[in-house]
Amino acid sequence: MSLVLDPHAQDLLFREARTISAFTDEPVTDEQVQAIYDLVKFGPTAFNQNPLRVILVRSAEARARLVPHMMEGNQAKTATAPLVAILAADNEFHEELPQLLPHFPQAKDAFFAERPVRENSASLNASLQAAYFIVGVRAAGLAAGPMSGFDYAAVQKEFLDADHTPLMIVNIGRPSADAEFPRLPRLAYDDVVTTV
Amino acid sequence: MSLVLDPHAQDLLFREARTISAFTDEPVTDEQVQAIYDLVKFGPTAFNQNPLRVILVRSAEARARLVPHMMEGNQAKTATAPLVAILAADNEFHEELPQLLPHFPQAKDAFFAERPVRENSASLNASLQAAYFIVGVRAAGLAAGPMSGFDYAAVQKEFLDADHTPLMIVNIGRPSADAEFPRLPRLAYDDVVTTV
């Protein structure tokens, strides 16, 4: 009753959405990914820095380069998901700030001249955008399977460069019939929220 | 057309939602915060670790302790927002893993025995949950004003402890009539997404 978001949308994005490991063969199109991005790009980031970068692993050759770097338990699903996306943080995001923050272009040098500061800020804010992206995948009626079980250094070397840090890899598609498993518990409100 | 989420929900959560600095006096109730949490707690985290912790700054005394640690440009809005929430990562989240991941309780020791590993994982996953929380604030028909401009060490010392790292501080409320400002640009799809 305290929420104004339609209950069906609540279910679609959170209550009934599940992390999925087994997918149907139905492809995920570039049009779907673009619609997802064009929705969730509006999610806020500090200084409007937009540090998230996305690599869509579409070719068989690229998939073959990725799968061996996944933890063993993640290899089969990464090999078979309709689409695999590598989400990364751009540690040189400040180069775009004059364009993204036109009323305060000096933020680039005033706040982000130092690389360690940029890395921290890019990591936090690209993680926010990764969450918006997962919500967006669900808004497209698809399921996401985000994974942190992979060789980060190897994936960075194979698909990115020294300026881009991998955050997570997300399998995307429609859940197959056998993809169901029991919902894990969550921490209760009183275990998470305190008032001062 | 590629999205199945209702267009009104798209607007509520992303397209028309804005980061807000000026609020009406209408209070934000505990019931609203609980409804937000009870929705967004279902957003996925690695190993279902649920590392986000939330401090609601409600008392005048606590607000007076917080405001001086905000960057000057954030002080007035933090002093006047109906509700201020400190979002933090619990670096000892692994203590709850046997409860949260009952089919794999050994994850606690197999993956998270080392504190630096926990800090990295808590930071990434609490950031995901912070984004879900911002989406949830909007799902409640409220506006969020997330801020990273504050003295992290001072806020940690004043409101948290060595095991809890502040991520961001979020002002929450209804936008006042003068809260409107032009939408900042976002990076285009082709600047963010590459296909291999």
Short mmCIF file of C-alpha atoms in Angstrom, two decimals:
data_model
loop_
_atom_site.label_atom_id
_atom_site.label_comp_id
_atom_site.label_asym_id
_atom_site.label_seq_id
_atom_site.Cartn_x
_atom_site.Cartn_y
_atom_site.Cartn_z
CA MET A 1 0.00 0.00 0.00
CA SER A 2 2.98 2.27 0.55
CA LEU A 3 4.17 1.64 -3.00
CA VAL A 4 2.68 3.39 -6.00
CA LEU A 5 4.39 1.09 -8.53
CA ASP A 6 1.85 -1.27 -10.07
CA PRO A 7 1.93 -4.70 -8.34
CA HIS A 8 2.51 -6.45 -11.69
CA ALA A 9 5.58 -4.30 -12.24
CA GLN A 10 6.75 -5.09 -8.68
CA ASP A 11 6.45 -8.78 -9.51
CA LEU A 12 8.16 -8.42 -12.89
CA LEU A 13 11.15 -6.52 -11.54
CA PHE A 14 11.60 -7.96 -8.05
CA ARG A 15 9.12 -10.38 -6.50
CA GLU A 16 8.85 -12.98 -9.27
CA ALA A 17 12.09 -12.23 -11.12
CA ARG A 18 14.77 -14.79 -10.45
CA THR A 19 18.44 -15.32 -11.15
CA ILE A 20 18.45 -17.93 -13.89
CA SER A 21 20.99 -20.51 -15.05
CA ALA A 22 19.01 -22.41 -17.72
CA PHE A 23 17.59 -20.67 -20.76
CA THR A 24 15.46 -21.40 -23.83
CA ASP A 25 17.03 -21.03 -27.29
CA GLU A 26 15.15 -17.79 -28.02
CA PRO A 27 17.67 -15.15 -29.05
CA VAL A 28 18.13 -11.83 -27.28
CA THR A 29 18.25 -9.15 -29.96
CA ASP A 30 20.29 -5.97 -30.18
CA GLU A 31 16.96 -4.11 -30.23
CA GLN A 32 16.13 -5.55 -26.81
CA VAL A 33 19.52 -4.59 -25.38
CA GLN A 34 19.18 -1.10 -26.81
CA ALA A 35 15.70 -0.71 -25.30
CA ILE A 36 17.07 -1.87 -21.94
CA TYR A 37 19.97 0.57 -22.10
CA ASP A 38 17.81 3.46 -23.28
CA LEU A 39 15.62 2.96 -20.21
CA VAL A 40 18.19 2.35 -17.49
CA LYS A 41 20.70 4.94 -18.68
CA PHE A 42 18.54 7.43 -16.77
CA GLY A 43 19.42 5.84 -13.41
CA PRO A 44 21.54 8.28 -11.39
CA THR A 45 25.32 8.21 -11.01
CA ALA A 46 27.61 10.58 -9.11
CA PHE A 47 28.47 13.63 -11.23
CA ASN A 48 26.44 11.93 -13.97
CA GLN A 49 29.60 10.00 -14.73
CA ASN A 50 28.00 7.05 -16.61
CA PRO A 51 31.03 4.75 -16.09
CA LEU A 52 29.36 1.46 -17.12
CA ARG A 53 30.58 -0.19 -20.31
CA VAL A 54 29.04 -3.33 -21.79
CA ILE A 55 30.59 -5.98 -24.02
CA LEU A 56 28.03 -8.22 -25.71
CA VAL A 57 29.63 -11.60 -26.37
CA ARG A 58 27.81 -12.67 -29.54
CA SER A 59 30.24 -14.56 -31.78
CA ALA A 60 31.09 -18.22 -31.24
CA GLU A 61 34.74 -17.26 -31.30
CA ALA A 62 34.34 -14.72 -28.48
CA ARG A 63 32.21 -17.13 -26.45
CA ALA A 64 34.97 -19.73 -26.79
CA ARG A 65 37.48 -17.22 -25.47
CA LEU A 66 35.28 -16.37 -22.47
CA VAL A 67 34.03 -19.71 -21.18
CA PRO A 68 37.40 -21.10 -20.01
CA HIS A 69 37.80 -18.06 -17.73
CA MET A 70 34.52 -18.77 -15.93
CA MET A 71 34.53 -20.76 -12.69
CA GLU A 72 33.68 -24.36 -13.44
CA GLY A 73 30.16 -24.05 -12.07
CA ASN A 74 29.49 -21.11 -14.39
CA GLN A 75 30.92 -22.59 -17.60
CA ALA A 76 27.95 -24.59 -18.90
CA LYS A 77 25.42 -21.79 -18.47
CA THR A 78 27.78 -19.21 -19.97
CA ALA A 79 28.33 -21.51 -22.94
CA THR A 80 24.60 -21.91 -23.59
CA ALA A 81 22.92 -18.62 -22.57
CA PRO A 82 21.36 -16.79 -25.55
CA LEU A 83 23.41 -13.69 -24.73
CA VAL A 84 26.36 -13.02 -22.43
CA ALA A 85 27.26 -9.48 -21.38
CA ILE A 86 30.50 -8.43 -19.70
CA LEU A 87 29.82 -5.38 -17.53
CA ALA A 88 32.84 -3.19 -16.85
CA ALA A 89 33.77 0.13 -15.26
CA ASP A 90 35.58 2.75 -17.33
CA ASN A 91 38.30 4.18 -15.06
CA GLU A 92 38.82 7.02 -17.52
CA PHE A 93 35.16 8.11 -17.40
CA HIS A 94 36.28 11.63 -16.50
CA GLU A 95 37.19 12.26 -20.14
CA GLU A 96 33.44 12.33 -20.89
CA LEU A 97 32.52 14.59 -17.95
CA PRO A 98 32.63 17.90 -19.85
CA GLN A 99 29.96 16.43 -22.14
CA LEU A 100 27.94 14.76 -19.35
CA LEU A 101 28.10 17.60 -16.83
CA PRO A 102 28.10 20.68 -19.05
CA HIS A 103 27.32 23.12 -16.21
CA PHE A 104 30.35 21.99 -14.20
CA PRO A 105 33.07 20.81 -16.61
CA GLN A 106 35.78 21.62 -14.07
CA ALA A 107 34.65 18.57 -12.04
CA LYS A 108 36.89 16.53 -14.32
CA ASP A 109 40.03 18.08 -12.88
CA ALA A 110 38.74 19.24 -9.50
CA PHE A 111 37.52 15.82 -8.37
CA PHE A 112 38.88 13.17 -10.70
CA ALA A 113 42.47 14.09 -11.51
CA GLU A 114 43.78 11.08 -9.58
CA ARG A 115 43.40 7.57 -10.94
CA PRO A 116 42.73 5.83 -7.57
CA VAL A 117 39.85 8.25 -6.93
CA ARG A 118 38.48 7.52 -10.38
CA GLU A 119 38.78 3.76 -9.90
CA ASN A 120 36.82 3.91 -6.63
CA SER A 121 34.15 6.15 -8.08
CA ALA A 122 33.88 4.17 -11.33
CA SER A 123 33.57 0.91 -9.41
CA LEU A 124 30.77 2.19 -7.17
CA ASN A 125 28.85 3.96 -9.91
CA ALA A 126 29.23 1.27 -12.56
CA SER A 127 27.90 -1.16 -9.93
CA LEU A 128 24.84 1.05 -9.52
CA GLN A 129 24.42 0.98 -13.28
CA ALA A 130 24.90 -2.81 -13.32
CA ALA A 131 21.95 -3.08 -10.94
CA TYR A 132 19.87 -0.76 -13.11
CA PHE A 133 20.84 -2.98 -16.07
CA ILE A 134 19.64 -6.11 -14.27
CA VAL A 135 16.36 -4.34 -13.51
CA GLY A 136 16.19 -3.36 -17.18
CA VAL A 137 16.71 -6.93 -18.36
CA ARG A 138 13.69 -7.86 -16.27
CA ALA A 139 11.74 -4.89 -17.65
CA ALA A 140 12.28 -6.49 -21.08
CA GLY A 141 10.61 -9.68 -19.82
CA LEU A 142 13.94 -11.49 -19.77
CA ALA A 143 15.87 -13.13 -16.95
CA ALA A 144 19.40 -12.24 -15.90
CA GLY A 145 22.02 -14.50 -14.44
CA PRO A 146 24.70 -12.21 -12.98
CA MET A 147 27.98 -13.94 -12.08
CA SER A 148 31.09 -12.90 -10.19
CA GLY A 149 32.70 -16.33 -10.44
CA PHE A 150 35.33 -15.81 -13.15
CA ASP A 151 39.00 -14.93 -13.55
CA TYR A 152 38.84 -11.14 -13.50
CA ALA A 153 42.42 -10.59 -14.65
CA ALA A 154 42.02 -13.01 -17.56
CA VAL A 155 38.71 -11.50 -18.70
CA GLN A 156 40.19 -8.01 -18.48
CA LYS A 157 43.19 -9.09 -20.56
CA GLU A 158 41.08 -10.96 -23.12
CA PHE A 159 38.21 -8.50 -23.62
CA LEU A 160 39.12 -5.15 -22.06
CA ASP A 161 42.24 -3.07 -21.35
CA ALA A 162 44.03 -1.54 -18.40
CA ASP A 163 41.50 1.31 -18.22
CA HIS A 164 38.45 -0.96 -17.95
CA THR A 165 37.77 -3.16 -14.91
CA PRO A 166 35.32 -6.06 -15.21
CA LEU A 167 32.51 -5.95 -12.63
CA MET A 168 30.38 -8.97 -13.44
CA ILE A 169 29.24 -11.16 -16.31
CA VAL A 170 25.52 -11.52 -16.96
CA ASN A 171 23.77 -14.32 -18.82
CA ILE A 172 20.53 -13.12 -20.43
CA GLY A 173 17.59 -15.00 -21.92
CA ARG A 174 14.24 -16.58 -21.24
CA PRO A 175 14.14 -19.15 -18.42
CA SER A 176 13.73 -22.74 -19.53
CA ALA A 177 11.06 -24.87 -17.87
CA ASP A 178 13.58 -26.54 -15.58
CA ALA A 179 15.10 -23.26 -14.41
CA GLU A 180 12.96 -23.04 -11.28
CA PHE A 181 14.50 -23.42 -7.84
CA PRO A 182 13.37 -22.31 -4.40
CA ARG A 183 13.74 -18.63 -3.52
CA LEU A 184 16.55 -18.09 -1.02
CA PRO A 185 15.76 -16.17 2.16
CA ARG A 186 16.56 -12.48 2.57
CA LEU A 187 17.60 -10.54 5.65
CA ALA A 188 14.63 -9.08 7.51
CA TYR A 189 14.02 -5.34 7.64
CA ASP A 190 15.01 -5.15 11.30
CA ASP A 191 18.32 -6.89 10.58
CA VAL A 192 19.22 -4.35 7.90
CA VAL A 193 17.68 -1.03 8.93
CA THR A 194 18.42 0.87 12.15
CA THR A 195 17.14 4.30 13.14
CA VAL A 196 19.11 6.97 14.94
CA MET B 1 8.26 -2.02 -27.88
CA SER B 2 11.05 -4.34 -26.72
CA LEU B 3 10.10 -3.72 -23.08
CA VAL B 4 7.20 -5.47 -21.38
CA LEU B 5 7.27 -3.17 -18.34
CA ASP B 6 4.32 -0.80 -18.41
CA PRO B 7 5.33 2.64 -19.82
CA HIS B 8 4.00 4.38 -16.70
CA ALA B 9 6.27 2.22 -14.57
CA GLN B 10 9.18 3.01 -16.91
CA ASP B 11 8.50 6.70 -16.37
CA LEU B 12 8.09 6.34 -12.60
CA LEU B 13 11.34 4.44 -12.12
CA PHE B 14 13.61 5.87 -14.80
CA ARG B 15 12.36 8.30 -17.43
CA GLU B 16 10.64 10.90 -15.26
CA ALA B 17 12.35 10.13 -11.94
CA ARG B 18 14.97 12.71 -11.04
CA THR B 19 17.66 13.21 -8.45
CA ILE B 20 16.18 15.84 -6.16
CA SER B 21 17.69 18.39 -3.80
CA ALA B 22 14.60 20.31 -2.64
CA PHE B 23 11.74 18.56 -0.86
CA THR B 24 8.30 19.30 0.55
CA ASP B 25 7.72 18.93 4.32
CA GLU B 26 5.74 15.71 3.91
CA PRO B 27 7.31 13.06 6.14
CA VAL B 28 8.65 9.73 4.88
CA THR B 29 7.28 7.06 7.20
CA ASP B 30 8.86 3.88 8.50
CA GLU B 31 6.04 2.02 6.74
CA GLN B 32 7.21 3.46 3.41
CA VAL B 33 10.82 2.49 4.05
CA GLN B 34 9.76 -0.99 5.07
CA ALA B 35 7.66 -1.38 1.90
CA ILE B 36 10.64 -0.22 -0.17
CA TYR B 37 12.98 -2.67 1.53
CA ASP B 38 10.52 -5.55 1.36
CA LEU B 39 10.36 -5.06 -2.41
CA VAL B 40 13.98 -4.44 -3.29
CA LYS B 41 15.44 -7.04 -0.93
CA PHE B 42 14.68 -9.53 -3.71
CA GLY B 43 17.23 -7.96 -6.04
CA PRO B 44 20.11 -10.40 -6.59
CA THR B 45 23.49 -10.34 -4.84
CA ALA B 46 26.45 -12.73 -5.20
CA PHE B 47 26.01 -15.76 -2.96
CA ASN B 48 22.81 -14.04 -1.77
CA GLN B 49 25.06 -12.12 0.60
CA ASN B 50 22.71 -9.17 1.31
CA PRO B 51 25.52 -6.87 2.51
CA LEU B 52 23.57 -3.57 2.47
CA ARG B 53 22.86 -1.94 5.81
CA VAL B 54 20.76 1.22 6.22
CA ILE B 55 20.86 3.87 8.95
CA LEU B 56 17.80 6.12 8.95
CA VAL B 57 18.78 9.48 10.40
CA ARG B 58 15.54 10.57 12.08
CA SER B 59 16.36 12.44 15.27
CA ALA B 60 17.37 16.12 15.28
CA GLU B 61 20.39 15.12 17.31
CA ALA B 62 21.58 12.59 14.72
CA ARG B 63 20.93 15.01 11.85
CA ALA B 64 23.04 17.62 13.66
CA ARG B 65 25.86 15.09 13.91
CA LEU B 66 25.65 14.24 10.21
CA VAL B 67 25.30 17.59 8.44
CA PRO B 68 28.78 18.97 9.29
CA HIS B 69 30.35 15.91 7.59
CA MET B 70 28.58 16.64 4.29
CA MET B 71 30.35 18.63 1.59
CA GLU B 72 29.24 22.24 1.74
CA GLY B 73 27.01 21.93 -1.33
CA ASN B 74 25.20 18.98 0.27
CA GLN B 75 24.64 20.46 3.74
CA ALA B 76 21.44 22.47 3.22
CA LYS B 77 19.56 19.66 1.48
CA THR B 78 20.73 17.09 4.02
CA ALA B 79 19.57 19.40 6.81
CA THR B 80 16.10 19.80 5.33
CA ALA B 81 15.23 16.52 3.56
CA PRO B 82 12.30 14.69 5.20
CA LEU B 83 14.46 11.58 5.64
CA VAL B 84 18.18 10.92 5.31
CA ALA B 85 19.51 7.36 4.92
CA ILE B 86 23.13 6.31 5.27
CA LEU B 87 23.74 3.26 3.07
CA ALA B 88 26.65 1.06 4.15
CA ALA B 89 28.29 -2.26 3.32
CA ASP B 90 28.67 -4.89 6.05
CA ASN B 91 32.18 -6.31 5.61
CA GLU B 92 31.28 -9.16 7.97
CA PHE B 93 28.29 -10.24 5.89
CA HIS B 94 29.71 -13.76 5.74
CA GLU B 95 28.48 -14.38 9.28
CA GLU B 96 24.93 -14.46 7.87
CA LEU B 97 25.75 -16.71 4.90
CA PRO B 98 24.80 -20.01 6.56
CA GLN B 99 21.32 -18.55 7.02
CA LEU B 100 21.14 -16.88 3.59
CA LEU B 101 22.65 -19.72 1.55
CA PRO B 102 21.43 -22.81 3.44
CA HIS B 103 22.30 -25.25 0.63
CA PHE B 104 25.94 -24.11 0.59
CA PRO B 105 26.93 -22.94 4.09
CA GLN B 106 30.59 -23.77 3.41
CA ALA B 107 30.74 -20.71 1.11
CA LYS B 108 31.37 -18.67 4.22
CA ASP B 109 34.80 -20.23 4.73
CA ALA B 110 35.56 -21.41 1.20
CA PHE B 111 35.16 -17.98 -0.41
CA PHE B 112 35.03 -15.33 2.27
CA ALA B 113 37.60 -16.26 4.91
CA GLU B 114 39.76 -13.25 3.99
CA ARG B 115 38.72 -9.75 4.91
CA PRO B 116 39.96 -8.00 1.73
CA VAL B 117 37.91 -10.42 -0.37
CA ARG B 118 34.88 -9.68 1.80
CA GLU B 119 35.40 -5.92 1.54
CA ASN B 120 35.53 -6.06 -2.26
CA SER B 121 32.50 -8.29 -2.50
CA ALA B 122 30.51 -6.31 0.07
CA SER B 123 31.28 -3.05 -1.70
CA LEU B 124 30.16 -4.33 -5.11
CA ASN B 125 27.05 -6.09 -3.87
CA ALA B 126 25.94 -3.40 -1.44
CA SER B 127 26.26 -0.97 -4.36
CA LEU B 128 23.91 -3.16 -6.36
CA GLN B 129 21.50 -3.09 -3.43
CA ALA B 130 21.90 0.69 -3.14
CA ALA B 131 20.72 0.97 -6.75
CA TYR B 132 17.78 -1.35 -6.05
CA PHE B 133 16.99 0.87 -3.04
CA ILE B 134 16.97 4.01 -5.21
CA VAL B 135 14.63 2.25 -7.63
CA GLY B 136 12.48 1.26 -4.63
CA VAL B 137 12.29 4.84 -3.36
CA ARG B 138 10.90 5.78 -6.77
CA ALA B 139 8.52 2.81 -6.66
CA ALA B 140 7.10 4.40 -3.50
CA GLY B 141 6.39 7.58 -5.45
CA LEU B 142 9.20 9.39 -3.69
CA ALA B 143 12.36 11.04 -5.00
CA ALA B 144 15.89 10.13 -3.95
CA GLY B 145 18.89 12.40 -3.75
CA PRO B 146 21.93 10.10 -3.53
CA MET B 147 25.17 11.81 -2.51
CA SER B 148 28.81 10.77 -2.39
CA GLY B 149 30.03 14.19 -1.31
CA PHE B 150 30.76 13.67 2.41
CA ASP B 151 33.63 12.80 4.74
CA TYR B 152 33.53 9.00 4.60
CA ALA B 153 35.90 8.45 7.51
CA ALA B 154 33.98 10.86 9.74
CA VAL B 155 30.58 9.36 8.90
CA GLN B 156 31.95 5.87 9.50
CA LYS B 157 33.32 6.94 12.88
CA GLU B 158 30.17 8.82 13.89
CA PHE B 159 27.48 6.37 12.75
CA LEU B 160 29.09 3.01 11.93
CA ASP B 161 32.07 0.93 13.04
CA ALA B 162 35.19 -0.62 11.54
CA ASP B 163 33.16 -3.45 10.00
CA HIS B 164 30.75 -1.18 8.13
CA THR B 165 31.84 1.01 5.20
CA PRO B 166 29.62 3.92 4.12
CA LEU B 167 28.64 3.83 0.42
CA MET B 168 26.44 6.85 -0.04
CA ILE B 169 23.92 9.05 1.74
CA VAL B 170 20.45 9.41 0.26
CA ASN B 171 17.97 12.21 0.88
CA ILE B 172 14.39 11.01 0.46
CA GLY B 173 11.12 12.88 0.11
CA ARG B 174 8.68 14.49 -2.29
CA PRO B 175 10.12 17.06 -4.69
CA SER B 176 9.17 20.66 -3.97
CA ALA B 177 7.83 22.79 -6.81
CA ASP B 178 11.20 24.46 -7.36
CA ALA B 179 13.10 21.18 -7.54
CA GLU B 180 12.99 20.96 -11.33
CA PHE B 181 16.15 21.31 -13.37
CA PRO B 182 17.10 20.21 -16.88
CA ARG B 183 17.87 16.54 -17.41
CA LEU B 184 21.59 15.98 -17.97
CA PRO B 185 22.66 14.07 -21.08
CA ARG B 186 23.54 10.38 -21.00
CA LEU B 187 26.08 8.44 -23.03
CA ALA B 188 24.59 6.97 -26.20
CA TYR B 189 24.15 3.23 -26.65
CA ASP B 190 26.98 3.05 -29.19
CA ASP B 191 29.37 4.79 -26.77
CA VAL B 192 28.67 2.23 -24.04
CA VAL B 193 27.93 -1.09 -25.74
CA THR B 194 30.30 -2.98 -28.04
CA THR B 195 29.75 -6.40 -29.57
CA VAL B 196 32.38 -9.08 -30.03
#
